[in-house]
Short mmCIF file of C-alpha atoms and ligand atoms in Angstrom, two decimals:
data_model
loop_
_atom_site.label_atom_id
_atom_site.label_comp_id
_atom_site.label_asym_id
_atom_site.label_seq_id
_atom_site.Cartn_x
_atom_site.Cartn_y
_atom_site.Cartn_z
CA UNK A 11 11.69 1.31 -13.43
CA UNK A 12 13.76 2.77 -16.22
CA UNK A 13 17.57 2.86 -16.46
CA UNK A 14 19.44 6.16 -16.71
CA UNK A 15 20.65 5.23 -20.22
CA UNK A 16 17.16 4.37 -21.50
CA UNK A 17 15.76 7.57 -20.04
CA UNK A 18 18.53 9.65 -21.60
CA UNK A 19 17.81 8.20 -25.04
CA UNK A 20 14.12 9.09 -24.70
CA UNK A 21 14.84 12.60 -23.37
CA UNK A 22 17.14 13.33 -26.28
CA UNK A 23 14.21 12.98 -28.69
CA UNK A 24 11.85 15.24 -26.72
CA UNK A 25 11.29 18.78 -27.94
CA UNK A 26 10.39 21.02 -25.01
CA UNK A 27 9.27 23.85 -27.30
CA UNK A 28 6.41 21.65 -28.51
CA UNK A 29 3.31 21.22 -26.29
CA UNK A 30 3.54 18.56 -23.54
CA UNK A 31 2.40 15.05 -24.60
CA UNK A 32 -0.83 13.58 -23.17
CA UNK A 33 0.50 10.10 -22.30
CA UNK A 34 1.17 10.07 -18.52
CA UNK A 35 4.71 8.69 -18.59
CA UNK A 36 5.89 10.59 -21.70
CA UNK A 37 4.44 13.78 -20.31
CA UNK A 38 6.56 13.48 -17.18
CA UNK A 39 9.67 12.72 -19.25
CA UNK A 40 8.95 15.97 -21.10
CA UNK A 41 8.83 17.87 -17.80
CA UNK A 42 12.01 16.20 -16.52
CA UNK A 43 13.77 17.60 -19.57
CA UNK A 44 12.16 20.98 -19.09
CA UNK A 45 13.07 21.13 -15.38
CA UNK A 46 16.74 20.67 -16.32
CA UNK A 47 16.87 24.16 -17.79
CA UNK A 48 15.40 25.69 -14.61
CA UNK A 49 17.87 23.84 -12.41
CA UNK A 50 20.71 24.80 -14.76
CA UNK A 51 19.71 28.45 -14.51
CA UNK A 52 19.80 28.18 -10.73
CA UNK A 53 23.18 26.44 -10.90
CA UNK A 54 24.59 29.35 -12.90
CA UNK A 55 23.19 31.84 -10.42
CA UNK A 56 24.58 29.98 -7.39
CA UNK A 57 27.87 29.08 -9.05
CA UNK A 58 27.48 25.47 -7.84
CA UNK A 59 25.14 22.52 -8.28
CA UNK A 60 21.85 23.14 -6.38
CA UNK A 61 21.20 20.71 -3.53
CA UNK A 62 17.99 19.01 -2.50
CA UNK A 63 16.94 17.16 0.64
CA UNK A 64 13.93 14.85 0.91
CA UNK A 65 12.88 14.17 4.51
CA UNK A 66 10.62 11.17 4.99
CA UNK A 67 8.09 10.80 7.80
CA UNK A 68 6.15 7.58 8.38
CA UNK A 69 6.14 4.19 6.73
CA UNK A 70 7.99 2.15 4.10
CA UNK A 71 5.54 3.29 1.43
CA UNK A 72 6.59 6.88 2.06
CA UNK A 73 10.26 5.85 2.03
CA UNK A 74 9.73 4.32 -1.40
CA UNK A 75 7.89 7.45 -2.61
CA UNK A 76 10.86 9.52 -1.45
CA UNK A 77 13.18 7.37 -3.57
CA UNK A 78 10.96 8.19 -6.55
CA UNK A 79 11.20 11.91 -5.77
CA UNK A 80 14.99 11.63 -5.47
CA UNK A 81 15.17 9.80 -8.82
CA UNK A 82 13.41 12.70 -10.52
CA UNK A 83 15.37 15.39 -8.66
CA UNK A 84 18.62 13.80 -9.66
CA UNK A 85 17.52 13.67 -13.30
CA UNK A 86 16.52 17.33 -13.05
CA UNK A 87 20.08 18.20 -12.01
CA UNK A 88 19.97 18.44 -8.22
CA UNK A 89 22.53 16.97 -5.91
CA UNK A 90 20.79 14.96 -3.18
CA UNK A 91 21.92 15.67 0.41
CA UNK A 92 20.75 14.77 3.92
CA UNK A 93 20.96 18.34 5.18
CA UNK A 94 17.94 20.62 5.34
CA UNK A 95 20.28 23.54 4.59
CA UNK A 96 19.70 22.43 0.96
CA UNK A 97 18.37 24.76 -1.77
CA UNK A 98 15.24 22.63 -2.04
CA UNK A 99 13.68 20.78 0.91
CA UNK A 100 10.77 18.37 0.53
CA UNK A 101 8.86 16.94 3.47
CA UNK A 102 7.15 13.70 2.57
CA UNK A 103 4.62 13.65 5.40
CA UNK A 104 2.64 11.09 7.40
CA UNK A 105 -0.69 11.61 9.15
CA UNK A 106 -1.37 8.23 10.75
CA UNK A 107 -0.96 9.76 14.21
CA UNK A 108 -1.17 13.38 15.22
CA UNK A 109 2.39 13.57 16.61
CA UNK A 110 3.75 13.12 13.06
CA UNK A 111 1.72 16.18 11.96
CA UNK A 112 2.94 18.25 14.88
CA UNK A 113 6.55 17.45 14.04
CA UNK A 114 6.03 18.74 10.49
CA UNK A 115 4.59 22.05 11.70
CA UNK A 116 7.43 22.44 14.20
CA UNK A 117 10.12 21.84 11.62
CA UNK A 118 8.47 24.10 9.04
CA UNK A 119 9.13 27.08 11.31
CA UNK A 120 12.78 26.14 11.35
CA UNK A 121 12.85 25.85 7.53
CA UNK A 122 11.34 29.31 7.25
CA UNK A 123 14.19 30.82 9.28
CA UNK A 124 16.66 29.18 6.88
CA UNK A 125 14.71 30.45 3.88
CA UNK A 126 15.05 33.99 5.16
CA UNK A 127 18.83 33.59 4.89
CA UNK A 128 18.68 31.85 1.49
CA UNK A 129 16.01 33.52 -0.69
CA UNK A 130 16.52 30.93 -3.45
CA UNK A 131 15.54 28.15 -1.07
CA UNK A 132 12.38 26.28 -2.10
CA UNK A 133 10.14 24.23 0.20
CA UNK A 134 7.69 21.52 -0.88
CA UNK A 135 5.26 19.38 1.12
CA UNK A 136 3.73 16.11 -0.05
CA UNK A 137 2.46 12.81 1.32
CA UNK A 138 -0.53 11.71 3.40
CA UNK A 139 -0.93 14.82 5.53
CA UNK A 140 -1.54 16.90 2.39
CA UNK A 141 -4.67 14.87 1.58
CA UNK A 142 -6.44 16.53 4.53
CA UNK A 143 -8.33 19.74 3.76
CA UNK A 144 -7.74 21.18 7.23
CA UNK A 145 -3.97 20.84 6.74
CA UNK A 146 -4.03 22.66 3.40
CA UNK A 147 -6.10 25.47 4.93
CA UNK A 148 -3.65 25.82 7.81
CA UNK A 149 -0.62 25.94 5.48
CA UNK A 150 -2.28 28.48 3.19
CA UNK A 151 -2.99 30.66 6.20
CA UNK A 152 0.04 30.29 8.45
CA UNK A 153 2.86 28.90 6.30
CA UNK A 154 2.77 31.16 3.25
CA UNK A 155 6.46 30.56 2.52
CA UNK A 156 5.85 27.00 1.25
CA UNK A 157 6.39 26.87 -2.54
CA UNK A 158 4.75 23.60 -3.58
CA UNK A 159 2.16 21.22 -2.13
CA UNK A 160 0.99 17.97 -3.68
CA UNK A 161 -0.63 14.79 -2.42
CA UNK A 162 -0.33 11.02 -2.59
CA UNK A 163 -2.38 10.41 -5.75
CA UNK A 164 -0.41 12.68 -8.08
CA UNK A 165 3.15 12.07 -6.91
CA UNK A 166 3.88 10.67 -10.39
CA UNK A 167 3.32 14.24 -11.66
CA UNK A 168 6.27 15.56 -9.68
CA UNK A 169 8.35 16.62 -12.75
CA UNK A 170 5.42 18.70 -14.00
CA UNK A 171 4.87 20.22 -10.55
CA UNK A 172 8.56 20.99 -10.22
CA UNK A 173 8.37 23.04 -13.44
CA UNK A 174 5.22 24.78 -12.18
CA UNK A 175 7.08 25.70 -9.00
CA UNK A 176 9.86 27.36 -10.99
CA UNK A 177 7.34 29.16 -13.20
CA UNK A 178 5.24 30.59 -10.33
CA UNK A 179 6.08 32.99 -7.54
CA UNK A 180 3.00 31.96 -5.59
CA UNK A 181 2.38 28.71 -3.74
CA UNK A 182 1.56 25.88 -6.19
CA UNK A 183 -1.07 23.48 -4.80
CA UNK A 184 -2.23 20.32 -6.57
CA UNK A 185 -4.18 17.77 -4.55
CA UNK A 186 -6.32 15.01 -6.05
CA UNK A 187 -9.14 13.39 -4.12
CA UNK A 188 -8.48 9.92 -5.54
CA UNK A 189 -7.07 8.19 -8.61
CA UNK A 190 -7.21 4.94 -10.50
CA UNK A 191 -3.90 5.68 -12.25
CA UNK A 192 -0.69 3.72 -11.77
CA UNK A 193 2.03 5.41 -13.81
CA UNK A 194 4.99 3.13 -14.60
CA UNK A 195 8.60 3.66 -15.66
CA UNK A 196 9.60 6.86 -13.89
CA UNK A 197 13.17 7.12 -12.54
CA UNK A 198 13.95 6.02 -8.97
CA UNK A 199 17.05 6.74 -6.89
CA UNK A 200 17.51 3.95 -4.34
CA UNK A 201 18.83 4.67 -0.86
CA UNK A 202 20.46 1.23 -0.56
CA UNK A 203 22.15 -0.56 -3.44
CA UNK A 204 21.48 -4.06 -2.06
CA UNK A 205 17.82 -3.81 -1.02
CA UNK A 206 14.68 -2.13 -2.26
CA UNK A 207 10.98 -1.74 -1.61
CA UNK A 208 8.56 -2.39 -4.46
CA UNK A 209 4.99 -1.18 -4.45
CA UNK A 210 2.63 -3.98 -5.34
CA UNK A 211 -0.55 -2.14 -4.46
CA UNK A 212 -1.73 1.26 -3.35
CA UNK A 213 -4.54 2.31 -1.01
CA UNK A 214 -6.71 0.41 1.43
CA UNK A 215 -10.36 -0.65 1.48
CA UNK A 216 -10.58 -1.84 5.07
CA UNK A 217 -11.70 1.27 6.91
CA UNK A 218 -10.56 0.27 10.36
CA UNK A 219 -12.49 2.81 12.40
CA UNK A 220 -9.43 4.60 13.87
CA UNK A 221 -7.43 4.80 10.65
CA UNK A 222 -7.05 7.71 8.27
CA UNK A 223 -5.15 5.76 5.61
CA UNK A 224 -8.16 4.83 3.42
CA UNK A 225 -9.04 8.54 3.25
CA UNK A 226 -5.57 9.76 2.33
CA UNK A 227 -4.32 6.86 0.20
CA UNK A 228 -7.58 6.06 -1.59
CA UNK A 229 -9.04 2.75 -2.73
CA UNK A 230 -7.06 -0.43 -3.30
CA UNK A 231 -5.31 -0.67 -6.67
CA UNK A 232 -2.93 -3.52 -7.53
CA UNK A 233 -0.06 -3.18 -9.96
CA UNK A 234 0.08 -5.53 -12.88
CA UNK A 235 2.18 -8.60 -11.93
CA UNK A 236 4.24 -8.30 -15.13
CA UNK A 237 5.30 -4.75 -14.17
CA UNK A 238 6.22 -5.92 -10.67
CA UNK A 239 8.30 -8.86 -11.93
CA UNK A 240 10.03 -6.71 -14.54
CA UNK A 241 10.89 -4.11 -11.91
CA UNK A 242 12.35 -6.76 -9.58
CA UNK A 243 14.34 -8.34 -12.42
CA UNK A 244 15.84 -4.95 -13.22
CA UNK A 245 16.64 -4.34 -9.57
CA UNK A 246 18.37 -7.71 -9.27
CA UNK A 247 20.38 -6.98 -12.41
CA UNK A 248 21.37 -3.76 -10.66
CA UNK A 249 22.70 -5.54 -7.53
CA UNK A 250 19.64 -5.86 -5.29
CA UNK A 251 19.50 -9.10 -3.25
CA UNK A 252 16.60 -8.36 -0.91
CA UNK A 253 13.23 -6.88 -1.79
CA UNK A 254 10.23 -5.85 0.23
CA UNK A 255 6.83 -6.02 -1.45
CA UNK A 256 4.85 -3.05 -0.20
CA UNK A 257 1.16 -2.44 0.29
CA UNK A 258 -1.18 -1.34 3.09
CA UNK A 259 -2.79 -4.75 2.93
CA UNK A 260 -0.74 -7.09 0.73
CA UNK A 261 -2.99 -10.07 1.47
CA UNK A 262 -5.69 -8.63 -0.72
CA UNK A 263 -3.30 -8.12 -3.65
CA UNK A 264 -4.68 -8.82 -7.10
CA UNK A 265 -8.39 -8.96 -6.33
CA UNK A 266 -9.24 -6.09 -8.69
CA UNK A 267 -6.86 -6.98 -11.53
CA UNK A 268 -8.30 -7.80 -14.95
CA UNK A 269 -6.89 -11.29 -14.50
CA UNK A 270 -7.21 -11.75 -10.73
CA UNK A 271 -4.20 -13.20 -8.96
CA UNK A 272 -3.62 -13.90 -5.26
CA UNK A 273 -0.74 -12.60 -3.19
CA UNK A 274 0.44 -16.20 -2.67
CA UNK A 275 0.58 -16.64 -6.47
CA UNK A 276 2.51 -13.40 -6.90
CA UNK A 277 5.05 -14.57 -4.30
CA UNK A 278 5.56 -17.80 -6.22
CA UNK A 279 6.33 -15.82 -9.36
CA UNK A 280 8.75 -13.53 -7.50
CA UNK A 281 10.50 -16.58 -5.99
CA UNK A 282 11.45 -17.71 -9.51
CA UNK A 283 13.57 -14.62 -10.18
CA UNK A 284 17.14 -15.77 -10.44
CA UNK A 285 19.72 -13.94 -8.35
CA UNK A 286 17.13 -12.65 -5.88
CA UNK A 287 18.04 -13.90 -2.40
CA UNK A 288 15.43 -12.62 0.03
CA UNK A 289 11.77 -11.62 -0.18
CA UNK A 290 9.95 -9.64 2.49
CA UNK A 291 6.51 -8.06 2.51
CA UNK A 292 4.50 -5.52 4.51
CA UNK A 293 1.75 -5.29 5.79
CA UNK A 294 -0.57 -8.25 6.30
CA UNK A 295 -4.10 -8.02 7.61
CA UNK A 296 -4.95 -11.04 9.78
CA UNK A 297 -8.44 -11.35 8.30
CA UNK A 298 -7.07 -11.91 4.77
CA UNK A 299 -4.07 -14.12 5.52
CA UNK A 300 -4.70 -17.33 3.57
CA UNK A 301 -3.62 -20.94 4.12
CA UNK A 302 -2.11 -20.74 0.65
CA UNK A 303 0.18 -17.95 1.78
CA UNK A 304 1.34 -19.96 4.80
CA UNK A 305 2.01 -22.93 2.50
CA UNK A 306 3.98 -20.79 0.02
CA UNK A 307 6.04 -19.26 2.84
CA UNK A 308 6.70 -22.67 4.35
CA UNK A 309 8.04 -24.10 1.08
CA UNK A 310 9.95 -21.02 0.01
CA UNK A 311 13.72 -20.74 0.06
CA UNK A 312 13.65 -16.96 -0.33
CA UNK A 313 10.72 -15.61 1.68
CA UNK A 314 12.07 -14.33 4.97
CA UNK A 315 11.03 -15.96 8.24
CA UNK A 316 9.19 -12.89 9.41
CA UNK A 317 5.56 -11.88 9.42
CA UNK A 318 4.29 -8.53 10.61
CA UNK A 319 0.72 -9.19 11.66
CA UNK A 320 -0.93 -6.17 13.28
CA UNK A 321 -3.08 -7.17 16.25
CA UNK A 322 -4.17 -3.64 17.25
CA UNK A 323 -6.11 -4.93 20.29
CA UNK A 324 -6.66 -8.20 22.14
CA UNK A 325 -10.24 -7.62 23.22
CA UNK A 326 -12.83 -8.96 20.78
CA UNK A 327 -15.21 -6.21 21.84
CA UNK A 328 -12.67 -3.50 20.94
CA UNK A 329 -11.67 -5.31 17.73
CA UNK A 330 -15.31 -5.15 16.67
CA UNK A 331 -15.45 -1.43 17.40
CA UNK A 332 -12.24 -1.05 15.41
CA UNK A 333 -13.87 -2.85 12.46
CA UNK A 334 -10.96 -5.29 12.28
CA UNK A 335 -13.20 -8.24 11.38
CA UNK A 336 -11.47 -10.88 13.51
CA UNK A 337 -11.80 -11.89 17.16
CA UNK A 338 -9.14 -12.49 19.79
CA UNK A 339 -9.62 -16.24 19.35
CA UNK A 340 -9.30 -16.05 15.56
CA UNK A 341 -6.06 -14.08 15.86
CA UNK A 342 -4.63 -16.56 18.39
CA UNK A 343 -5.61 -19.47 16.19
CA UNK A 344 -3.98 -17.89 13.15
CA UNK A 345 -0.75 -17.11 15.03
CA UNK A 346 -0.64 -20.65 16.34
CA UNK A 347 -1.19 -22.11 12.88
CA UNK A 348 1.61 -20.00 11.40
CA UNK A 349 4.03 -20.99 14.17
CA UNK A 350 3.09 -24.66 13.83
CA UNK A 351 3.68 -24.64 10.06
CA UNK A 352 6.78 -22.42 10.08
CA UNK A 353 8.49 -23.00 13.45
CA UNK A 354 11.42 -20.64 12.82
CA UNK A 355 9.19 -17.67 12.01
CA UNK A 356 9.23 -14.39 13.95
CA UNK A 357 5.95 -12.63 14.44
CA UNK A 358 5.84 -8.90 15.04
CA UNK A 359 2.83 -6.69 15.53
CA UNK A 360 1.26 -3.26 16.01
CA UNK A 361 -0.84 -2.45 19.06
CA UNK A 362 -3.00 0.58 19.80
CA UNK A 363 -3.73 1.51 23.42
CA UNK A 364 -6.52 3.87 24.36
CA UNK A 365 -9.08 3.30 21.59
CA UNK A 366 -12.45 4.85 22.59
CA UNK A 367 -14.17 2.78 25.26
CA UNK A 368 -11.11 0.64 26.01
CA UNK A 369 -10.97 -0.33 29.70
CA UNK A 370 -8.21 -1.88 31.81
CA UNK A 371 -9.98 -5.22 31.31
CA UNK A 372 -9.70 -4.85 27.54
CA UNK A 373 -6.01 -4.02 27.91
CA UNK A 374 -5.58 -7.20 29.97
CA UNK A 375 -6.86 -9.09 26.93
CA UNK A 376 -4.19 -7.43 24.78
CA UNK A 377 -1.55 -8.39 27.35
CA UNK A 378 -2.88 -11.94 27.34
CA UNK A 379 -2.45 -12.16 23.54
CA UNK A 380 1.11 -10.77 23.77
CA UNK A 381 2.01 -13.40 26.38
CA UNK A 382 0.48 -16.21 24.39
CA UNK A 383 1.75 -15.34 20.91
CA UNK A 384 5.23 -14.27 22.08
CA UNK A 385 6.01 -11.61 19.50
CA UNK A 386 9.63 -10.90 18.60
CA UNK A 387 8.73 -7.23 18.60
CA UNK A 388 5.62 -5.08 18.88
CA UNK A 389 5.13 -1.43 18.03
CA UNK A 390 2.84 0.08 20.63
CA UNK A 391 0.98 3.28 19.84
CA UNK A 392 -1.23 5.55 21.89
CA UNK A 393 -4.56 5.99 20.12
CA UNK A 394 -4.61 9.24 18.17
CA UNK A 395 -7.92 10.82 17.20
CA UNK A 396 -7.99 11.37 13.41
CA UNK A 397 -10.62 13.81 12.16
CA UNK A 398 -13.07 12.22 9.74
CA UNK A 399 -12.63 8.64 10.98
CA UNK A 400 -15.60 6.91 12.70
CA UNK A 401 -13.63 6.47 15.95
CA UNK A 402 -13.07 10.22 16.23
CA UNK A 403 -16.82 10.67 16.59
CA UNK A 404 -17.15 8.03 19.33
CA UNK A 405 -18.11 9.59 22.64
CA UNK A 406 -16.23 7.45 25.13
CA UNK A 407 -12.69 8.75 24.52
CA UNK A 408 -10.36 7.33 27.18
CA UNK A 409 -8.87 9.60 29.89
CA UNK A 410 -5.15 10.20 29.61
CA UNK A 411 -4.22 8.50 32.93
CA UNK A 412 -5.91 5.27 31.89
CA UNK A 413 -4.16 5.34 28.52
CA UNK A 414 -0.83 5.98 30.15
CA UNK A 415 -1.13 3.18 32.66
CA UNK A 416 -2.31 0.75 29.97
CA UNK A 417 0.43 1.79 27.59
CA UNK A 418 3.17 1.28 30.19
CA UNK A 419 1.84 -2.16 31.06
CA UNK A 420 1.62 -3.23 27.42
CA UNK A 421 5.12 -1.93 26.73
CA UNK A 422 6.57 -3.77 29.72
CA UNK A 423 4.91 -7.03 28.63
CA UNK A 424 6.22 -6.59 25.09
CA UNK A 425 9.77 -5.97 26.35
CA UNK A 426 9.72 -9.02 28.62
CA UNK A 427 8.21 -11.46 26.14
CA UNK A 428 10.26 -10.18 23.19
CA UNK A 429 13.54 -10.56 25.06
CA UNK A 430 12.69 -14.14 25.92
CA UNK A 431 11.56 -14.83 22.37
CA UNK A 432 14.52 -13.20 20.63
CA UNK A 433 17.00 -14.95 22.95
CA UNK A 434 15.90 -18.35 21.69
CA UNK A 435 18.47 -18.01 18.89
CA UNK A 436 21.43 -17.54 21.25
CA UNK A 437 24.50 -19.48 20.08
CA UNK A 438 23.10 -20.26 16.61
CA UNK A 439 24.87 -19.38 13.36
CA UNK A 440 22.47 -17.67 10.96
CA UNK A 441 22.82 -15.79 7.72
CA UNK A 442 22.74 -11.99 7.99
CA UNK A 443 22.49 -9.45 5.20
CA UNK A 444 25.06 -6.78 6.07
CA UNK A 445 23.31 -3.41 5.92
CA UNK A 446 25.55 -0.69 7.30
CA UNK A 447 28.29 0.39 9.61
CA UNK A 448 27.17 0.69 13.22
CA UNK A 449 26.41 4.32 14.07
CA UNK A 450 27.99 4.25 17.53
CA UNK A 451 30.98 2.01 16.86
CA UNK A 452 32.65 2.10 13.43
CA UNK A 453 34.40 -1.24 14.01
CA UNK A 454 30.99 -2.96 14.01
CA UNK A 455 28.71 -3.78 11.09
CA UNK A 456 24.95 -4.16 11.36
CA UNK A 457 23.22 -7.09 9.71
CA UNK A 458 19.65 -8.34 9.49
CA UNK A 459 18.63 -11.96 9.90
CA UNK A 460 15.95 -13.55 7.77
CA UNK A 461 13.59 -13.20 10.75
CA UNK A 462 14.28 -9.44 10.82
CA UNK A 463 16.35 -9.49 14.03
CA UNK A 464 19.35 -7.15 13.98
CA UNK A 465 22.88 -8.31 14.84
CA UNK A 466 26.01 -6.18 15.33
CA UNK A 467 29.41 -7.80 14.72
CA UNK A 468 33.03 -6.83 13.95
CA UNK A 469 33.61 -6.29 10.23
CA UNK A 470 34.24 -3.64 7.61
CA UNK A 471 32.25 -1.75 5.00
CA UNK A 472 33.33 -4.11 2.19
CA UNK A 473 30.75 -6.54 3.62
CA UNK A 474 27.77 -4.22 3.01
CA UNK A 475 25.22 -5.91 0.76
CA UNK A 476 26.65 -9.40 1.37
CA UNK A 477 25.05 -12.34 3.12
CA UNK A 478 27.37 -13.67 5.81
CA UNK A 479 27.05 -16.38 8.49
CA UNK A 480 26.99 -14.79 11.93
CA UNK A 481 27.20 -16.46 15.34
CA UNK A 482 24.63 -14.90 17.67
CA UNK A 483 26.58 -14.50 20.88
CA UNK A 484 24.64 -12.20 23.16
CA UNK A 485 21.00 -11.16 23.14
CA UNK A 486 20.36 -7.56 24.21
CA UNK A 487 16.56 -7.57 24.16
CA UNK A 488 15.53 -6.84 20.59
CA UNK A 489 18.99 -7.32 19.00
CA UNK A 490 22.17 -9.41 19.18
CA UNK A 491 25.90 -8.93 19.19
CA UNK A 492 27.94 -11.63 17.53
CA UNK A 493 30.77 -12.45 15.17
CA UNK A 494 31.22 -13.80 11.67
CA UNK A 495 31.36 -17.60 11.81
CA UNK A 496 33.95 -19.52 9.83
CA UNK A 497 32.12 -21.59 7.29
CA UNK A 498 34.51 -24.57 7.46
N1 LIG B 9 -3.89 6.02 16.43
C1 LIG B 9 -2.85 5.26 16.84
N2 LIG B 9 -2.26 4.36 16.06
C2 LIG B 9 -2.73 4.20 14.80
N3 LIG B 9 -2.35 3.38 13.81
C3 LIG B 9 -3.14 3.62 12.73
N4 LIG B 9 -4.03 4.58 13.02
C4 LIG B 9 -3.79 4.97 14.31
C5 LIG B 9 -4.40 5.90 15.18
N5 LIG B 9 -5.43 6.66 14.81
C6 LIG B 9 -1.28 2.40 13.94
C7 LIG B 9 -1.79 0.99 13.69
C8 LIG B 9 -1.19 0.64 12.37
C9 LIG B 9 0.08 1.43 12.40
C10 LIG B 9 0.72 1.64 11.06
O1 LIG B 9 -0.28 2.64 12.97
O2 LIG B 9 -1.29 0.17 14.72
O3 LIG B 9 -0.98 -0.75 12.22
FE1 LIG B 10 -5.50 1.51 8.22
FE2 LIG B 10 -6.77 -0.81 8.67
FE3 LIG B 10 -6.08 -0.11 6.13
FE4 LIG B 10 -4.16 -0.78 7.89
S1 LIG B 10 -5.80 -2.13 7.13
S2 LIG B 10 -4.16 1.00 6.50
S3 LIG B 10 -4.98 -0.01 9.84
S4 LIG B 10 -7.56 0.94 7.47
#
């Protein structure tokens, strides 16, 4: 991460009439400076500052990538807005499940109608969906009005691509198949001043048989721990109190570094950062979750009492087909160990219903795990066939009625067990980080407990970003209502 002042000093020295430098970071600084003249030209034409809107689909990794795009757009001279009426709209896409893809196609049609009214409007697409050849072919054929397409591996090149977009009338497409690059020190515009995600690794090597992520995000690459620590220190100096370490599989952090380091060791280093109040991380794979990590969490004052531990399925037979590399019993044992060592922890999970060959009996096994583990929340997904994954080629795809019945039963079990689990905190006073004003009722603020449970309570916007003690008065299933507790 680089501050605005530092960046400005560097940009001042860059000569955009000279050829672009070869060094990855410097080269992008060069294009940031160059893009300013294009945006300025547009500003003069429009008679106002051009606006830009980045719409994020999918996970926290994408949300962080969007903050990087916004950082660059702001440096280029755009004003960031939430409205897709903007002069430049970017869709940062997700392809984990097909419904996310369908939403993008649907909304693109709507963007095209706006573009017809505003000929200066530009449209860009990036993110996981763009790493699929079939998607690119479809866009080239049926969505000719898109101006720029890039993928997940070359997002760091966005300033350069932005310039290319201004210099070309035709669609600019730049997709890389993979990369080993991690480009540091580009600007980032955070959505929240008090919390931030930090990438600690990119990609995934697990190849769960249903999952497209390893194909669109590439192989595992860990960031250097010094870069991570420096970034967090800068964020804390800038007012951040809570961070979330991001990776598809954080438990295998550091294995491929020159000086290997475990995720548990990284957490211990992050814990030392003064002024940082809360540490979260996402996502853990059960097969790689070490005893060391449990020990570090147990002894930590800053690591939040929350672990997201995707189960995916409760049947050992299905888990094997999914290539998850743990059994039902191993998962139960791990969950039990974590709860024994850290009694105030909340466990949440992801579940897929309708994987090829899954029967009602298999789904009963999933329900059995939910009842036994007692998750505080579980995200339940209907299996989505992703082209190119091993599961897509499996013959025994499950009929829709079976999936639907199984899904409803899993969802009902999750709702019942989660309510019971979440309500265990009723009456307690716990610290909440105040995040925002409640959307429905402006007299209420929304805070997040260490264990990730949400609580709504009377308060005002001056509390945003502060940690306050809140009495949990009434449990409403997955969240609470309460009030600020007097400390004395
Ligand atoms: N179909 C349905 N859900 C999926 N997930 C990943 N791939 C698929 C798929 N093909 C879910 C998993 C993962 C979460 C991010 O998305 O549960 O943990
Ligand atoms: Fe996909 Fe499995 Fe990697 Fe998660 S761990 S991103 S589910 S392949």
